[in-house]
C-alpha atoms as a printed R data frame, in Angstrom:
    type eleno elety resid chain resno       x       y       z
1   ATOM     1    CA   UNK     A     1   9.920  23.751  29.577
2   ATOM     2    CA   UNK     A     2  12.433  21.088  28.341
3   ATOM     3    CA   UNK     A     3  12.476  19.725  25.080
4   ATOM     4    CA   UNK     A     4  11.375  16.553  26.463
5   ATOM     5    CA   UNK     A     5   8.358  18.290  28.466
6   ATOM     6    CA   UNK     A     6   7.656  19.358  24.704
7   ATOM     7    CA   UNK     A     7   7.123  16.468  23.239
8   ATOM     8    CA   UNK     A     8   5.340  14.310  25.687
9   ATOM     9    CA   UNK     A     9   2.999  16.935  25.875
10  ATOM    10    CA   UNK     A    10   2.098  16.760  22.047
11  ATOM    11    CA   UNK     A    11   2.391  12.933  22.470
12  ATOM    12    CA   UNK     A    12  -0.547  13.261  25.543
13  ATOM    13    CA   UNK     A    13  -2.521  15.006  23.273
14  ATOM    14    CA   UNK     A    14  -2.760  11.879  20.999
15  ATOM    15    CA   UNK     A    15  -3.259   9.607  23.825
16  ATOM    16    CA   UNK     A    16  -6.188  11.914  25.089
17  ATOM    17    CA   UNK     A    17  -7.920  11.762  21.438
18  ATOM    18    CA   UNK     A    18  -7.277   8.057  21.423
19  ATOM    19    CA   UNK     A    19  -4.790   8.587  18.022
20  ATOM    20    CA   UNK     A    20  -1.339   7.669  19.770
21  ATOM    21    CA   UNK     A    21   0.004   4.100  17.790
22  ATOM    22    CA   UNK     A    22   0.923   1.390  19.991
23  ATOM    23    CA   UNK     A    23   3.204  -1.206  18.122
24  ATOM    24    CA   UNK     A    24   2.813  -4.781  18.832
25  ATOM    25    CA   UNK     A    25   5.839  -6.748  19.139
26  ATOM    26    CA   UNK     A    26   5.678  -9.508  16.776
27  ATOM    27    CA   UNK     A    27   7.734 -12.384  15.183
28  ATOM    28    CA   UNK     A    28   6.671 -13.461  11.689
29  ATOM    29    CA   UNK     A    29   7.030 -17.382  11.626
30  ATOM    30    CA   UNK     A    30   8.009 -18.190   8.264
31  ATOM    31    CA   UNK     A    31   6.233 -20.826   6.652
32  ATOM    32    CA   UNK     A    32   3.337 -20.064   8.482
33  ATOM    33    CA   UNK     A    33   1.663 -17.582   7.640
34  ATOM    34    CA   UNK     A    34  -0.522 -15.746   8.959
35  ATOM    35    CA   UNK     A    35   0.248 -16.790  12.077
36  ATOM    36    CA   UNK     A    36   2.822 -15.040  14.358
37  ATOM    37    CA   UNK     A    37   4.602 -14.762  17.703
38  ATOM    38    CA   UNK     A    38   3.247 -12.034  20.158
39  ATOM    39    CA   UNK     A    39   6.112 -10.853  22.116
40  ATOM    40    CA   UNK     A    40   3.999  -9.672  25.590
41  ATOM    41    CA   UNK     A    41   5.337  -7.380  28.186
42  ATOM    42    CA   UNK     A    42   5.986 -10.031  30.457
43  ATOM    43    CA   UNK     A    43   8.286 -11.675  28.074
44  ATOM    44    CA   UNK     A    44   6.689 -14.755  27.153
45  ATOM    45    CA   UNK     A    45   5.414 -15.263  23.707
46  ATOM    46    CA   UNK     A    46   1.868 -16.591  21.762
47  ATOM    47    CA   UNK     A    47   0.532 -17.145  18.698
48  ATOM    48    CA   UNK     A    48  -1.928 -15.250  17.378
49  ATOM    49    CA   UNK     A    49  -3.159 -14.435  13.547
50  ATOM    50    CA   UNK     A    50  -2.477 -11.406  11.737
51  ATOM    51    CA   UNK     A    51  -5.325  -9.751   9.729
52  ATOM    52    CA   UNK     A    52  -3.821  -6.420   8.550
53  ATOM    53    CA   UNK     A    53  -0.634  -7.633   6.535
54  ATOM    54    CA   UNK     A    54   0.059  -5.818   3.152
55  ATOM    55    CA   UNK     A    55   2.078  -8.867   2.592
56  ATOM    56    CA   UNK     A    56  -1.259  -9.857   0.857
57  ATOM    57    CA   UNK     A    57  -0.649 -12.977  -1.229
58  ATOM    58    CA   UNK     A    58   1.647 -14.395   1.826
59  ATOM    59    CA   UNK     A    59   5.029 -14.424  -1.030
60  ATOM    60    CA   UNK     A    60   7.165 -12.589   1.851
61  ATOM    61    CA   UNK     A    61   7.228 -16.307   3.529
62  ATOM    62    CA   UNK     A    62   6.817 -18.305  -0.026
63  ATOM    63    CA   UNK     A    63   9.618 -20.835  -0.445
64  ATOM    64    CA   UNK     A    64  10.775 -19.940  -3.586
65  ATOM    65    CA   UNK     A    65  11.102 -16.154  -2.374
66  ATOM    66    CA   UNK     A    66  12.787 -17.091   0.668
67  ATOM    67    CA   UNK     A    67  15.335 -19.367  -1.181
68  ATOM    68    CA   UNK     A    68  15.934 -16.731  -3.884
69  ATOM    69    CA   UNK     A    69  16.840 -14.590  -1.311
70  ATOM    70    CA   UNK     A    70  19.254 -16.787   0.579
71  ATOM    71    CA   UNK     A    71  20.954 -17.969  -2.393
72  ATOM    72    CA   UNK     A    72  21.612 -13.972  -3.223
73  ATOM    73    CA   UNK     A    73  23.464 -13.849  -0.279
74  ATOM    74    CA   UNK     A    74  25.230 -16.554  -0.419
75  ATOM    75    CA   UNK     A    75  26.258 -15.370  -3.932
76  ATOM    76    CA   UNK     A    76  26.597 -11.665  -2.817
77  ATOM    77    CA   UNK     A    77  26.996 -10.954   0.530
78  ATOM    78    CA   UNK     A    78  24.227  -8.700   2.372
79  ATOM    79    CA   UNK     A    79  24.498  -5.085   1.409
80  ATOM    80    CA   UNK     A    80  24.994  -3.170  -2.343
81  ATOM    81    CA   UNK     A    81  28.148  -1.574  -1.539
82  ATOM    82    CA   UNK     A    82  26.751   2.196  -1.946
83  ATOM    83    CA   UNK     A    83  24.640   4.225  -3.983
84  ATOM    84    CA   UNK     A    84  23.474   3.331  -7.514
85  ATOM    85    CA   UNK     A    85  26.161   5.478  -8.631
86  ATOM    86    CA   UNK     A    86  29.035   4.682  -6.365
87  ATOM    87    CA   UNK     A    87  29.642   1.000  -6.533
88  ATOM    88    CA   UNK     A    88  25.676   0.022  -5.441
89  ATOM    89    CA   UNK     A    89  24.489  -0.940  -9.013
90  ATOM    90    CA   UNK     A    90  24.657  -5.061  -8.962
91  ATOM    91    CA   UNK     A    91  23.418  -7.146 -11.720
92  ATOM    92    CA   UNK     A    92  20.390  -8.484  -9.711
93  ATOM    93    CA   UNK     A    93  18.909  -4.801  -9.797
94  ATOM    94    CA   UNK     A    94  19.759  -4.647 -13.459
95  ATOM    95    CA   UNK     A    95  17.682  -8.187 -13.689
96  ATOM    96    CA   UNK     A    96  14.985  -6.719 -11.226
97  ATOM    97    CA   UNK     A    97  14.461  -3.744 -13.543
98  ATOM    98    CA   UNK     A    98  14.060  -5.369 -16.750
99  ATOM    99    CA   UNK     A    99  11.579  -7.959 -14.932
100 ATOM   100    CA   UNK     A   100   9.515  -5.067 -13.810
101 ATOM   101    CA   UNK     A   101   9.661  -2.559 -17.396
102 ATOM   102    CA   UNK     A   102   7.923  -6.190 -18.635
103 ATOM   103    CA   UNK     A   103   5.635  -6.633 -16.123
104 ATOM   104    CA   UNK     A   104   4.163  -2.743 -16.745
105 ATOM   105    CA   UNK     A   105   4.903  -3.352 -20.722
106 ATOM   106    CA   UNK     A   106   7.285  -0.234 -20.870
107 ATOM   107    CA   UNK     A   107  10.561   0.365 -21.848
108 ATOM   108    CA   UNK     A   108  12.631   1.309 -18.395
109 ATOM   109    CA   UNK     A   109  12.192   0.986 -14.568
110 ATOM   110    CA   UNK     A   110  13.857   2.640 -11.586
111 ATOM   111    CA   UNK     A   111  14.857   1.059  -8.347
112 ATOM   112    CA   UNK     A   112  14.205   3.111  -5.068
113 ATOM   113    CA   UNK     A   113  14.632   1.623  -1.646
114 ATOM   114    CA   UNK     A   114  10.575   2.274  -0.719
115 ATOM   115    CA   UNK     A   115   7.350   2.924  -2.425
116 ATOM   116    CA   UNK     A   116   7.516   5.843  -0.447
117 ATOM   117    CA   UNK     A   117  10.642   7.165  -1.461
118 ATOM   118    CA   UNK     A   118   9.972   6.358  -4.981
119 ATOM   119    CA   UNK     A   119   7.064   8.788  -5.393
120 ATOM   120    CA   UNK     A   120   8.176  11.555  -3.551
121 ATOM   121    CA   UNK     A   121  11.682  11.264  -6.034
122 ATOM   122    CA   UNK     A   122   9.348  10.919  -8.432
123 ATOM   123    CA   UNK     A   123   7.004  13.490  -8.270
124 ATOM   124    CA   UNK     A   124   9.551  15.807  -6.685
125 ATOM   125    CA   UNK     A   125  11.797  15.521  -9.568
126 ATOM   126    CA   UNK     A   126   9.185  15.717 -12.293
127 ATOM   127    CA   UNK     A   127   7.358  18.860 -10.729
128 ATOM   128    CA   UNK     A   128  10.702  20.580 -10.133
129 ATOM   129    CA   UNK     A   129  12.681  20.351 -13.110
130 ATOM   130    CA   UNK     A   130   9.602  20.742 -16.034
131 ATOM   131    CA   UNK     A   131   8.777  24.260 -16.343
132 ATOM   132    CA   UNK     A   132   5.977  25.607 -15.130
133 ATOM   133    CA   UNK     A   133   4.597  22.250 -14.376
134 ATOM   134    CA   UNK     A   134   1.125  22.129 -12.647
135 ATOM   135    CA   UNK     A   135   0.439  18.666 -10.805
136 ATOM   136    CA   UNK     A   136  -3.570  17.463 -10.518
137 ATOM   137    CA   UNK     A   137  -3.585  15.164  -7.675
138 ATOM   138    CA   UNK     A   138  -6.740  13.468  -6.620
139 ATOM   139    CA   UNK     A   139  -7.442  14.148  -3.094
140 ATOM   140    CA   UNK     A   140  -7.259  11.063  -1.438
141 ATOM   141    CA   UNK     A   141  -3.609  10.140  -2.787
142 ATOM   142    CA   UNK     A   142  -0.891   8.898  -0.346
143 ATOM   143    CA   UNK     A   143   1.493  10.838   1.829
144 ATOM   144    CA   UNK     A   144   4.140  10.105  -0.387
145 ATOM   145    CA   UNK     A   145   2.346  11.605  -3.273
146 ATOM   146    CA   UNK     A   146   1.634  14.696  -1.379
147 ATOM   147    CA   UNK     A   147   5.416  15.145   0.008
148 ATOM   148    CA   UNK     A   148   6.642  14.855  -3.576
149 ATOM   149    CA   UNK     A   149   4.421  17.588  -4.816
150 ATOM   150    CA   UNK     A   150   5.011  19.791  -2.028
151 ATOM   151    CA   UNK     A   151   9.012  19.294  -2.294
152 ATOM   152    CA   UNK     A   152   8.640  20.079  -6.133
153 ATOM   153    CA   UNK     A   153   7.144  23.564  -5.385
154 ATOM   154    CA   UNK     A   154   5.097  22.960  -8.373
155 ATOM   155    CA   UNK     A   155   1.922  24.327  -8.879
156 ATOM   156    CA   UNK     A   156  -0.789  22.251  -7.013
157 ATOM   157    CA   UNK     A   157  -4.688  21.588  -7.891
158 ATOM   158    CA   UNK     A   158  -6.341  19.038  -6.001
159 ATOM   159    CA   UNK     A   159  -9.433  17.418  -7.450
160 ATOM   160    CA   UNK     A   160 -12.122  15.495  -5.676
161 ATOM   161    CA   UNK     A   161 -11.408  12.095  -4.959
162 ATOM   162    CA   UNK     A   162 -12.127  10.026  -8.560
163 ATOM   163    CA   UNK     A   163 -14.287  12.357  -9.723
164 ATOM   164    CA   UNK     A   164 -13.562  12.719 -13.659
165 ATOM   165    CA   UNK     A   165 -15.570  15.635 -14.567
166 ATOM   166    CA   UNK     A   166 -13.842  17.807 -11.530
167 ATOM   167    CA   UNK     A   167 -10.869  16.371 -13.304
168 ATOM   168    CA   UNK     A   168 -11.778  17.943 -16.477
169 ATOM   169    CA   UNK     A   169 -13.158  21.502 -15.389
170 ATOM   170    CA   UNK     A   170  -9.505  21.785 -13.550
171 ATOM   171    CA   UNK     A   171  -7.279  20.840 -16.519
172 ATOM   172    CA   UNK     A   172  -9.926  22.896 -18.717
173 ATOM   173    CA   UNK     A   173  -9.039  25.855 -16.653
174 ATOM   174    CA   UNK     A   174  -5.236  25.435 -16.914
175 ATOM   175    CA   UNK     A   175  -3.002  27.147 -19.913
176 ATOM   176    CA   UNK     A   176  -2.815  24.600 -22.812
177 ATOM   177    CA   UNK     A   177   0.792  25.138 -23.048
178 ATOM   178    CA   UNK     A   178   2.114  24.078 -19.481
179 ATOM   179    CA   UNK     A   179   3.143  20.745 -18.523
180 ATOM   180    CA   UNK     A   180   0.594  19.008 -16.638
181 ATOM   181    CA   UNK     A   181   0.493  15.609 -14.625
182 ATOM   182    CA   UNK     A   182  -2.472  13.892 -13.256
183 ATOM   183    CA   UNK     A   183  -1.303  12.058 -10.229
184 ATOM   184    CA   UNK     A   184  -3.497   9.239  -9.158
185 ATOM   185    CA   UNK     A   185  -3.799   5.594  -7.227
186 ATOM   186    CA   UNK     A   186  -5.942   2.408  -8.780
187 ATOM   187    CA   UNK     A   187  -6.373   0.984  -5.265
188 ATOM   188    CA   UNK     A   188  -6.783   3.431  -2.373
189 ATOM   189    CA   UNK     A   189  -5.348   1.480   0.488
190 ATOM   190    CA   UNK     A   190  -7.608   2.484   3.302
191 ATOM   191    CA   UNK     A   191 -11.098   2.386   1.557
192 ATOM   192    CA   UNK     A   192 -10.098   0.199  -0.658
193 ATOM   193    CA   UNK     A   193 -11.650   2.003  -3.956
194 ATOM   194    CA   UNK     A   194 -10.720   1.436  -7.501
195 ATOM   195    CA   UNK     A   195 -10.233   4.662  -9.354
196 ATOM   196    CA   UNK     A   196 -12.292   4.762 -12.838
197 ATOM   197    CA   UNK     A   197  -8.987   4.517 -14.543
198 ATOM   198    CA   UNK     A   198 -10.295   4.692 -18.285
199 ATOM   199    CA   UNK     A   199 -12.025   7.976 -17.836
200 ATOM   200    CA   UNK     A   200  -9.225   9.564 -15.876
201 ATOM   201    CA   UNK     A   201  -6.851   8.271 -18.897
202 ATOM   202    CA   UNK     A   202  -9.186   9.630 -21.530
203 ATOM   203    CA   UNK     A   203  -9.465  13.324 -20.184
204 ATOM   204    CA   UNK     A   204  -5.824  13.045 -19.513
205 ATOM   205    CA   UNK     A   205  -5.274  12.592 -22.972
206 ATOM   206    CA   UNK     A   206  -7.779  14.816 -23.968
207 ATOM   207    CA   UNK     A   207  -5.836  17.815 -22.616
208 ATOM   208    CA   UNK     A   208  -2.396  16.732 -23.054
209 ATOM   209    CA   UNK     A   209  -1.334  15.912 -19.614
210 ATOM   210    CA   UNK     A   210   1.066  13.146 -18.536
211 ATOM   211    CA   UNK     A   211  -0.485  10.494 -16.247
212 ATOM   212    CA   UNK     A   212   1.154   9.047 -13.121
213 ATOM   213    CA   UNK     A   213  -0.560   6.312 -11.497
214 ATOM   214    CA   UNK     A   214   0.510   4.414  -8.287
215 ATOM   215    CA   UNK     A   215  -0.278   0.659  -8.506
216 ATOM   216    CA   UNK     A   216   1.060  -0.643  -4.868
217 ATOM   217    CA   UNK     A   217  -2.387  -1.576  -3.714
218 ATOM   218    CA   UNK     A   218  -2.728  -3.582  -6.708
219 ATOM   219    CA   UNK     A   219   0.797  -5.041  -8.806
220 ATOM   220    CA   UNK     A   220   0.546  -8.459  -7.892
221 ATOM   221    CA   UNK     A   221  -2.997  -8.962  -7.331
222 ATOM   222    CA   UNK     A   222  -4.776  -7.702 -10.247
223 ATOM   223    CA   UNK     A   223  -4.203  -8.575 -14.028
224 ATOM   224    CA   UNK     A   224  -3.514 -11.572 -15.805
225 ATOM   225    CA   UNK     A   225   0.172 -11.426 -14.759
226 ATOM   226    CA   UNK     A   226  -0.546  -9.057 -11.562
227 ATOM   227    CA   UNK     A   227   0.392  -5.616 -13.382
228 ATOM   228    CA   UNK     A   228  -2.265  -3.857 -11.484
229 ATOM   229    CA   UNK     A   229  -5.460  -2.302 -12.534
230 ATOM   230    CA   UNK     A   230  -3.461  -0.639 -15.860
231 ATOM   231    CA   UNK     A   231  -3.045  -4.265 -16.903
232 ATOM   232    CA   UNK     A   232  -6.629  -5.586 -16.137
233 ATOM   233    CA   UNK     A   233  -8.373  -2.683 -17.919
234 ATOM   234    CA   UNK     A   234  -5.837  -3.044 -20.689
235 ATOM   235    CA   UNK     A   235  -4.418   0.603 -19.897
236 ATOM   236    CA   UNK     A   236  -0.851   0.409 -19.005
237 ATOM   237    CA   UNK     A   237   0.560   1.403 -22.492
238 ATOM   238    CA   UNK     A   238  -1.808   4.773 -22.509
239 ATOM   239    CA   UNK     A   239  -0.035   5.685 -18.814
240 ATOM   240    CA   UNK     A   240   3.012   7.356 -18.617
241 ATOM   241    CA   UNK     A   241   4.326   6.236 -15.770
242 ATOM   242    CA   UNK     A   242   3.816   3.635 -13.341
243 ATOM   243    CA   UNK     A   243   4.999   3.366  -9.653
244 ATOM   244    CA   UNK     A   244   4.524   0.328  -7.472
245 ATOM   245    CA   UNK     A   245   6.185  -1.407  -4.842
246 ATOM   246    CA   UNK     A   246   7.917  -4.597  -3.710
247 ATOM   247    CA   UNK     A   247   6.699  -4.612  -0.359
248 ATOM   248    CA   UNK     A   248   3.400  -5.609  -0.369
249 ATOM   249    CA   UNK     A   249   2.042  -8.467  -2.553
250 ATOM   250    CA   UNK     A   250   5.640  -9.292  -3.334
251 ATOM   251    CA   UNK     A   251   6.192  -9.086   0.401
252 ATOM   252    CA   UNK     A   252   9.995  -7.887  -0.027
253 ATOM   253    CA   UNK     A   253  10.691  -4.210   0.105
254 ATOM   254    CA   UNK     A   254  11.898  -1.380  -2.068
255 ATOM   255    CA   UNK     A   255   9.730   0.751  -4.579
256 ATOM   256    CA   UNK     A   256  10.154   1.409  -8.240
257 ATOM   257    CA   UNK     A   257   8.847   3.644 -11.612
258 ATOM   258    CA   UNK     A   258   8.433   2.180 -14.914
259 ATOM   259    CA   UNK     A   259   8.231   4.200 -17.795
260 ATOM   260    CA   UNK     A   260   9.984   5.319 -21.187
261 ATOM   261    CA   UNK     A   261  13.508   4.823 -21.208
262 ATOM   262    CA   UNK     A   262  13.973   8.703 -21.380
263 ATOM   263    CA   UNK     A   263  11.615   9.074 -18.548
264 ATOM   264    CA   UNK     A   264  13.310   6.335 -16.131
265 ATOM   265    CA   UNK     A   265  16.737   8.122 -17.346
266 ATOM   266    CA   UNK     A   266  15.274  11.512 -16.511
267 ATOM   267    CA   UNK     A   267  14.623  10.118 -12.808
268 ATOM   268    CA   UNK     A   268  17.779   8.567 -12.217
269 ATOM   269    CA   UNK     A   269  19.432  11.662 -13.532
270 ATOM   270    CA   UNK     A   270  18.110  14.441 -11.317
271 ATOM   271    CA   UNK     A   271  16.084  12.388  -8.149
272 ATOM   272    CA   UNK     A   272  18.186  13.247  -5.232
273 ATOM   273    CA   UNK     A   273  16.477  10.543  -3.554
274 ATOM   274    CA   UNK     A   274  17.709   7.876  -5.747
275 ATOM   275    CA   UNK     A   275  21.216   9.662  -6.435
276 ATOM   276    CA   UNK     A   276  22.174   9.757  -2.601
277 ATOM   277    CA   UNK     A   277  20.590   6.554  -1.176
278 ATOM   278    CA   UNK     A   278  22.160   3.148  -0.796
279 ATOM   279    CA   UNK     A   279  21.342   1.200  -3.064
280 ATOM   280    CA   UNK     A   280  18.604  -2.077  -1.943
281 ATOM   281    CA   UNK     A   281  20.498  -5.389  -1.302
282 ATOM   282    CA   UNK     A   282  20.704  -7.396  -4.336
283 ATOM   283    CA   UNK     A   283  19.449 -10.283  -2.321
284 ATOM   284    CA   UNK     A   284  15.983  -8.005  -1.818
285 ATOM   285    CA   UNK     A   285  16.140  -7.490  -5.762
286 ATOM   286    CA   UNK     A   286  16.951 -11.384  -6.501
287 ATOM   287    CA   UNK     A   287  14.058 -12.043  -4.077
288 ATOM   288    CA   UNK     A   288  11.427  -9.590  -5.308
289 ATOM   289    CA   UNK     A   289  12.351 -10.917  -8.961
290 ATOM   290    CA   UNK     A   290  11.401 -14.364  -8.243
291 ATOM   291    CA   UNK     A   291   8.111 -13.214  -6.285
292 ATOM   292    CA   UNK     A   292   7.116 -11.422  -9.419
293 ATOM   293    CA   UNK     A   293   8.102 -13.920 -12.065
294 ATOM   294    CA   UNK     A   294   6.209 -16.351 -10.021
295 ATOM   295    CA   UNK     A   295   3.016 -14.288  -9.767
296 ATOM   296    CA   UNK     A   296   3.293 -13.781 -13.532
297 ATOM   297    CA   UNK     A   297   2.757 -17.360 -14.061
298 ATOM   298    CA   UNK     A   298   0.650 -18.406 -11.315
299 ATOM   299    CA   UNK     A   299  -3.409 -17.125 -10.558
300 ATOM   300    CA   UNK     A   300  -3.631 -19.378  -7.737
301 ATOM   301    CA   UNK     A   301  -2.797 -17.184  -4.698
302 ATOM   302    CA   UNK     A   302  -4.999 -14.137  -6.500
303 ATOM   303    CA   UNK     A   303  -8.106 -16.946  -7.071
304 ATOM   304    CA   UNK     A   304  -7.854 -18.181  -3.416
305 ATOM   305    CA   UNK     A   305  -7.388 -14.634  -1.916
306 ATOM   306    CA   UNK     A   306 -10.539 -13.149  -3.732
307 ATOM   307    CA   UNK     A   307 -12.600 -16.302  -2.394
308 ATOM   308    CA   UNK     A   308 -11.544 -15.542   1.299
309 ATOM   309    CA   UNK     A   309 -12.384 -11.791   0.668
310 ATOM   310    CA   UNK     A   310 -15.973 -12.818  -0.263
311 ATOM   311    CA   UNK     A   311 -16.265 -15.061   2.323
312 ATOM   312    CA   UNK     A   312 -15.481 -12.834   4.947
313 ATOM   313    CA   UNK     A   313 -17.850  -9.735   3.677
314 ATOM   314    CA   UNK     A   314 -20.482 -12.553   3.038
315 ATOM   315    CA   UNK     A   315 -20.239 -13.320   6.754
316 ATOM   316    CA   UNK     A   316 -19.910  -9.807   7.993
317 ATOM   317    CA   UNK     A   317 -23.292  -8.873   6.114
318 ATOM   318    CA   UNK     A   318 -24.799 -12.259   7.786
319 ATOM   319    CA   UNK     A   319 -23.675 -10.722  11.272
320 ATOM   320    CA   UNK     A   320 -24.449  -7.287  10.315
321 ATOM   321    CA   UNK     A   321 -21.124  -6.022  10.818
322 ATOM   322    CA   UNK     A   322 -20.710  -2.412   9.250
323 ATOM   323    CA   UNK     A   323 -18.054  -2.792   6.437
324 ATOM   324    CA   UNK     A   324 -17.365  -0.474   3.576
325 ATOM   325    CA   UNK     A   325 -18.395  -1.825   0.160
326 ATOM   326    CA   UNK     A   326 -15.416  -1.884  -2.828
327 ATOM   327    CA   UNK     A   327 -14.206  -4.217  -5.363
328 ATOM   328    CA   UNK     A   328 -11.279  -4.384  -3.824
329 ATOM   329    CA   UNK     A   329  -8.939  -6.764  -1.430
330 ATOM   330    CA   UNK     A   330  -9.340  -4.475   1.516
331 ATOM   331    CA   UNK     A   331 -12.221  -5.121   4.045
332 ATOM   332    CA   UNK     A   332 -12.586  -1.440   6.191
333 ATOM   333    CA   UNK     A   333 -14.943  -2.588   9.202
334 ATOM   334    CA   UNK     A   334 -16.105   0.717  10.291
335 ATOM   335    CA   UNK     A   335 -16.244   1.872  13.783
336 ATOM   336    CA   UNK     A   336 -16.205   5.850  13.415
337 ATOM   337    CA   UNK     A   337 -14.667   6.483  17.273
338 ATOM   338    CA   UNK     A   338 -10.909   6.347  17.733
339 ATOM   339    CA   UNK     A   339 -11.464   4.892  21.359
340 ATOM   340    CA   UNK     A   340 -13.807   2.337  20.710
341 ATOM   341    CA   UNK     A   341 -11.402   1.554  17.713
342 ATOM   342    CA   UNK     A   342  -8.879   0.769  20.098
343 ATOM   343    CA   UNK     A   343 -10.381  -0.813  22.492
344 ATOM   344    CA   UNK     A   344 -11.875  -3.432  19.765
345 ATOM   345    CA   UNK     A   345  -8.577  -4.145  18.477
346 ATOM   346    CA   UNK     A   346  -6.893  -4.359  22.067
347 ATOM   347    CA   UNK     A   347 -10.293  -6.901  23.066
348 ATOM   348    CA   UNK     A   348  -9.552  -8.837  19.842
349 ATOM   349    CA   UNK     A   349  -5.786  -9.221  20.734
350 ATOM   350    CA   UNK     A   350  -6.088 -10.271  24.271
351 ATOM   351    CA   UNK     A   351  -9.123 -12.227  23.990
352 ATOM   352    CA   UNK     A   352  -9.477 -13.850  20.665
353 ATOM   353    CA   UNK     A   353  -5.537 -13.836  19.301
354 ATOM   354    CA   UNK     A   354  -6.793 -11.667  16.447
355 ATOM   355    CA   UNK     A   355  -4.077  -8.913  15.682
356 ATOM   356    CA   UNK     A   356  -5.692  -5.926  13.125
357 ATOM   357    CA   UNK     A   357  -3.976  -2.572  13.872
358 ATOM   358    CA   UNK     A   358  -6.574   0.426  14.313
359 ATOM   359    CA   UNK     A   359  -6.924   3.027  11.818
360 ATOM   360    CA   UNK     A   360  -7.439   6.217  13.324
361 ATOM   361    CA   UNK     A   361  -6.357  10.236  12.498
362 ATOM   362    CA   UNK     A   362  -4.657  11.211  10.458
363 ATOM   363    CA   UNK     A   363  -4.281   7.949   8.100
364 ATOM   364    CA   UNK     A   364  -8.058   8.422   7.883
365 ATOM   365    CA   UNK     A   365 -10.320  11.751   8.510
366 ATOM   366    CA   UNK     A   366 -11.663  12.101  11.923
367 ATOM   367    CA   UNK     A   367 -15.309  10.063  12.465
368 ATOM   368    CA   UNK     A   368 -14.204   7.225  10.184
369 ATOM   369    CA   UNK     A   369 -11.855   5.407  12.195
370 ATOM   370    CA   UNK     A   370 -12.194   1.732  11.375
371 ATOM   371    CA   UNK     A   371 -10.491  -1.837  11.276
372 ATOM   372    CA   UNK     A   372  -9.079  -2.463   8.341
373 ATOM   373    CA   UNK     A   373  -8.837  -6.296   7.155
374 ATOM   374    CA   UNK     A   374  -6.618  -7.737   4.153
375 ATOM   375    CA   UNK     A   375  -7.462 -11.267   4.133
376 ATOM   376    CA   UNK     A   376  -4.914 -13.728   2.195
377 ATOM   377    CA   UNK     A   377  -4.914 -16.867   0.430
378 ATOM   378    CA   UNK     A   378  -3.529 -18.287   3.068
379 ATOM   379    CA   UNK     A   379  -5.984 -17.298   6.127
380 ATOM   380    CA   UNK     A   380  -7.991 -20.153   6.154
381 ATOM   381    CA   UNK     A   381 -11.622 -20.678   6.537
382 ATOM   382    CA   UNK     A   382 -11.358 -21.534  10.174
383 ATOM   383    CA   UNK     A   383  -9.670 -18.293  10.436
384 ATOM   384    CA   UNK     A   384 -12.185 -16.107   8.752
385 ATOM   385    CA   UNK     A   385 -15.036 -17.897  11.183
386 ATOM   386    CA   UNK     A   386 -13.629 -17.219  14.351
387 ATOM   387    CA   UNK     A   387 -12.743 -13.394  13.435
388 ATOM   388    CA   UNK     A   388 -16.550 -13.014  12.301
389 ATOM   389    CA   UNK     A   389 -17.384 -14.711  15.611
390 ATOM   390    CA   UNK     A   390 -15.326 -12.683  17.524
391 ATOM   391    CA   UNK     A   391 -16.363  -9.491  15.750
392 ATOM   392    CA   UNK     A   392 -20.030 -10.115  16.213
393 ATOM   393    CA   UNK     A   393 -19.510 -11.292  19.908
394 ATOM   394    CA   UNK     A   394 -17.584  -7.739  20.633
395 ATOM   395    CA   UNK     A   395 -20.546  -5.963  18.646
396 ATOM   396    CA   UNK     A   396 -22.903  -6.703  21.086
397 ATOM   397    CA   UNK     A   397 -20.939  -6.799  24.211
398 ATOM   398    CA   UNK     A   398 -19.809  -3.021  23.482
399 ATOM   399    CA   UNK     A   399 -23.581  -2.146  22.265
400 ATOM   400    CA   UNK     A   400 -22.115  -0.924  18.389
401 ATOM   401    CA   UNK     A   401 -24.285  -0.165  15.319
402 ATOM   402    CA   UNK     A   402 -25.177  -2.908  13.139
403 ATOM   403    CA   UNK     A   403 -25.299  -2.504   9.731
404 ATOM   404    CA   UNK     A   404 -28.432  -1.673   8.215
405 ATOM   405    CA   UNK     A   405 -30.256  -4.856   6.184
């Protein structure tokens, strides 16, 4: 058997299970978010409305952010020129790190090329270099956190998702003298649930554990200045390390950590995922800084997004379309079958001009397949009406179960 035959055999299993991922060829239209051009197989294009973007506030096309990137390209060129320690540290990087440290009320920040890399690099470095370290990981943590913990080779203890009593039981069972890290997220991206942060922090403090918080689906969206759930709850100063992304609500790309000066210097000095990676282009850093500064001062985008999220949920309830209840901006519509989820996504795209990516295993457990909608402040009331009308029609057409009132 050839290698390609081996590859194709496993790909066919994914297709047979309904878990193969098909990517649409989209072209975002600057200034027209959430509209995009769908490039079809016959070479033509048509307008569609994007309903699953992680550019939660449309900041990736905000005029101030676009101009900041263009200005920086004209000023500095396109690339960074190397890794941060070999000619790659630029003035724009340091300005952005200072902006991020201020956002979370920390002494320092450190940039990475993505949120995945910042989690992987930080957790793997902490776990491998703190002697006898034990990392207590929420069962719902993102793949990047799981990979970082695995790569660290530190002892891993998994606690039940958002279950503070289970976390405390597992902390109590550990020797008091070993370094302990409690790793968790604020907003979980697939279910949209928000952690009981205060209780987690208090239990971690009780047992002398470091707290490692992933705020990637919350920064820009929660808190008076967009500092995330930790800012909203007044807990940022009690959390050891806050990790975030520039690629979601801030509309650019990149990841970061914030914490004490010593912590950030420690990760900077030992993390291979930082040391050996070409730095973010200065233009990306300049655009991200502009986006962060805007959302520190503006509530308009957050308030309008919350209005549209509430409106979508209310209309789904009216039509009896089942969606997972949560307190966040993420609206998971539950299908619970991979083939039907794929079919519904195709119908929405082909017949209604609505783009939403099906969420299947392994992103979510089997039997919990869904369509994940992320209303933005730039989705109009008419967009929401159109979406709910399409879903209601397909629910009847496909004889799907309605929510119980």
